[in-house]
Coordinates of C-alpha atoms in Angstrom, one line a residue:
X1 CA -28.9 -12.9 -46.1
X2 CA -30.2 -13.2 -42.7
X3 CA -28.3 -14.7 -39.7
X4 CA -31.6 -15.9 -38.2
X5 CA -30.8 -19.6 -38.6
X6 CA -27.0 -19.3 -38.3
X7 CA -25.3 -21.9 -36.2
X8 CA -23.2 -20.5 -33.3
X9 CA -19.8 -22.0 -32.6
X10 CA -19.7 -24.2 -29.6
X11 CA -18.5 -22.6 -26.4
X12 CA -15.4 -24.0 -24.7
X13 CA -13.6 -24.9 -27.9
X14 CA -9.9 -24.5 -28.5
X15 CA -8.8 -21.0 -27.7
X16 CA -12.0 -20.0 -26.0
X17 CA -12.3 -17.8 -23.0
X18 CA -13.4 -20.7 -20.9
X19 CA -10.3 -22.8 -21.9
X20 CA -8.0 -19.8 -21.2
X21 CA -9.5 -19.2 -17.8
X22 CA -8.9 -22.9 -16.8
X23 CA -5.2 -22.7 -17.7
X24 CA -3.0 -22.5 -14.6
X25 CA -1.2 -19.1 -14.3
X26 CA 2.5 -18.9 -14.6
X27 CA 2.6 -16.4 -11.8
X28 CA 1.2 -16.8 -8.3
X29 CA -2.0 -14.9 -7.6
X30 CA -1.3 -11.3 -6.7
X31 CA -1.5 -10.5 -3.0
X32 CA -3.6 -7.5 -2.0
X33 CA -2.2 -5.0 0.4
X34 CA -4.8 -5.6 3.2
X35 CA -3.8 -9.3 3.2
X36 CA -0.1 -8.4 3.9
X37 CA 0.0 -5.5 6.3
X38 CA 1.6 -6.1 9.6
X39 CA 0.5 -3.1 11.7
X40 CA 2.3 -4.2 14.8
X41 CA 5.6 -3.6 13.0
X42 CA 4.7 0.0 12.4
X43 CA 3.7 1.1 15.9
X44 CA 5.1 0.9 19.4
X45 CA 4.7 -2.5 21.0
X46 CA 1.3 -2.9 22.6
X47 CA 0.0 0.4 21.4
X48 CA -3.5 0.9 20.1
X49 CA -4.8 3.8 18.0
X50 CA -4.4 7.2 19.6
X51 CA -7.1 9.6 18.5
X52 CA -5.8 13.1 17.7
X53 CA -8.8 15.3 16.9
X54 CA -6.9 18.3 15.5
X55 CA -5.2 17.4 12.1
X56 CA -2.6 20.1 12.7
X57 CA -1.4 18.0 15.7
X58 CA -0.7 15.0 13.5
X59 CA 3.0 15.6 12.7
X60 CA 5.2 12.7 12.0
X61 CA 8.6 12.3 13.6
X62 CA 11.9 11.3 11.9
X63 CA 12.0 8.2 14.1
X64 CA 8.5 7.2 12.9
X65 CA 9.6 7.8 9.3
X66 CA 12.6 5.6 9.9
X67 CA 10.3 2.8 11.2
X68 CA 8.2 3.2 8.0
X69 CA 11.4 3.0 5.8
X70 CA 12.5 -0.1 7.7
X71 CA 9.0 -1.7 7.1
X72 CA 9.4 -0.9 3.3
X73 CA 12.9 -2.4 3.3
X74 CA 11.6 -5.6 5.0
X75 CA 8.5 -6.1 3.0
X76 CA 8.5 -4.4 -0.4
X77 CA 10.6 -6.8 -2.4
X78 CA 10.1 -9.9 -0.2
X79 CA 6.3 -9.7 -0.7
X80 CA 6.6 -8.7 -4.4
X81 CA 4.9 -5.4 -4.3
X82 CA 4.0 -3.9 -7.6
X83 CA 3.1 -0.4 -8.7
X84 CA -0.3 1.0 -7.8
X85 CA -0.3 2.9 -11.1
X86 CA -2.9 1.2 -13.3
X87 CA -0.7 2.0 -16.4
X88 CA 2.2 -0.1 -14.9
X89 CA 0.5 -2.8 -12.8
X90 CA 3.3 -5.4 -13.2
X91 CA 6.2 -3.0 -12.4
X92 CA 8.0 -4.5 -9.3
X93 CA 8.7 -2.0 -6.6
X94 CA 11.8 -1.7 -4.4
X95 CA 12.5 0.4 -1.3
X96 CA 14.9 2.8 -3.1
X97 CA 12.4 3.8 -5.8
X98 CA 9.0 3.3 -4.3
X99 CA 7.0 6.5 -4.3
X100 CA 4.4 7.8 -1.9
X101 CA 1.4 6.8 -4.1
X102 CA 2.6 3.2 -3.6
X103 CA 3.4 3.6 0.1
X104 CA -0.2 4.9 0.6
X105 CA -1.5 1.9 -1.5
X106 CA 0.6 -0.8 0.2
X107 CA 1.0 0.5 3.8
X108 CA -1.1 3.6 4.8
X109 CA -4.5 2.6 3.5
X110 CA -4.4 -1.0 4.6
X111 CA -2.9 -0.2 8.0
X112 CA -5.5 2.5 8.8
X113 CA -8.6 1.0 7.3
X114 CA -9.7 -1.1 10.3
X115 CA -9.4 1.7 12.8
X116 CA -10.5 4.4 10.3
X117 CA -7.8 6.8 11.4
X118 CA -4.8 8.7 10.1
X119 CA -1.4 7.0 9.8
X120 CA 0.0 9.2 12.6
X121 CA -2.9 8.3 14.9
X122 CA -2.1 4.7 14.3
X123 CA 1.6 5.1 15.3
X124 CA 1.6 8.0 17.8
X125 CA 1.2 7.8 21.6
X126 CA 0.3 11.5 22.0
X127 CA -0.5 14.5 19.9
X128 CA 2.5 15.5 17.8
X129 CA 2.6 19.3 17.2
X130 CA 4.9 20.2 14.3
X131 CA 7.9 22.5 14.6
X132 CA 7.9 23.0 10.9
X133 CA 6.1 21.9 7.7
X134 CA 7.5 20.1 4.7
X135 CA 5.4 19.6 1.5
X136 CA 5.9 16.8 -0.9
X137 CA 4.8 15.3 -4.2
X138 CA 3.7 11.7 -3.9
X139 CA 5.3 10.7 -7.1
X140 CA 8.8 11.4 -5.9
X141 CA 10.8 8.3 -4.8
X142 CA 10.6 7.8 -1.0
X143 CA 14.4 7.6 -0.2

């Protein structure tokens, strides 16, 4: 037989996608990083972006890393940050186990987007030439 004259079920019936979309969510809507970032807590008071043309002069200091860690400790759990890993979108983050992929997602990208700069340019007041270089893997916990 042909389905040419078959009657379609009515839309919006019990269990339909329309009905499911209208149900209130048990969880509040997820915040997006750019809605939460507080750039002034990351950089010296009253400081604007400082352009550092040479990428090799964009070292980060221990004090600047300490400021970043304090920011994570003050915002990560309080704001309900979740993993940026698409395979674990509901995994809650905490400052002791957050990795650099998540730091980039929740802090670095939203903080630097408006000024289109590097994170160090956002927080530095002068060029910062490194004394030594440390490499890292972004998946390693930050603390």
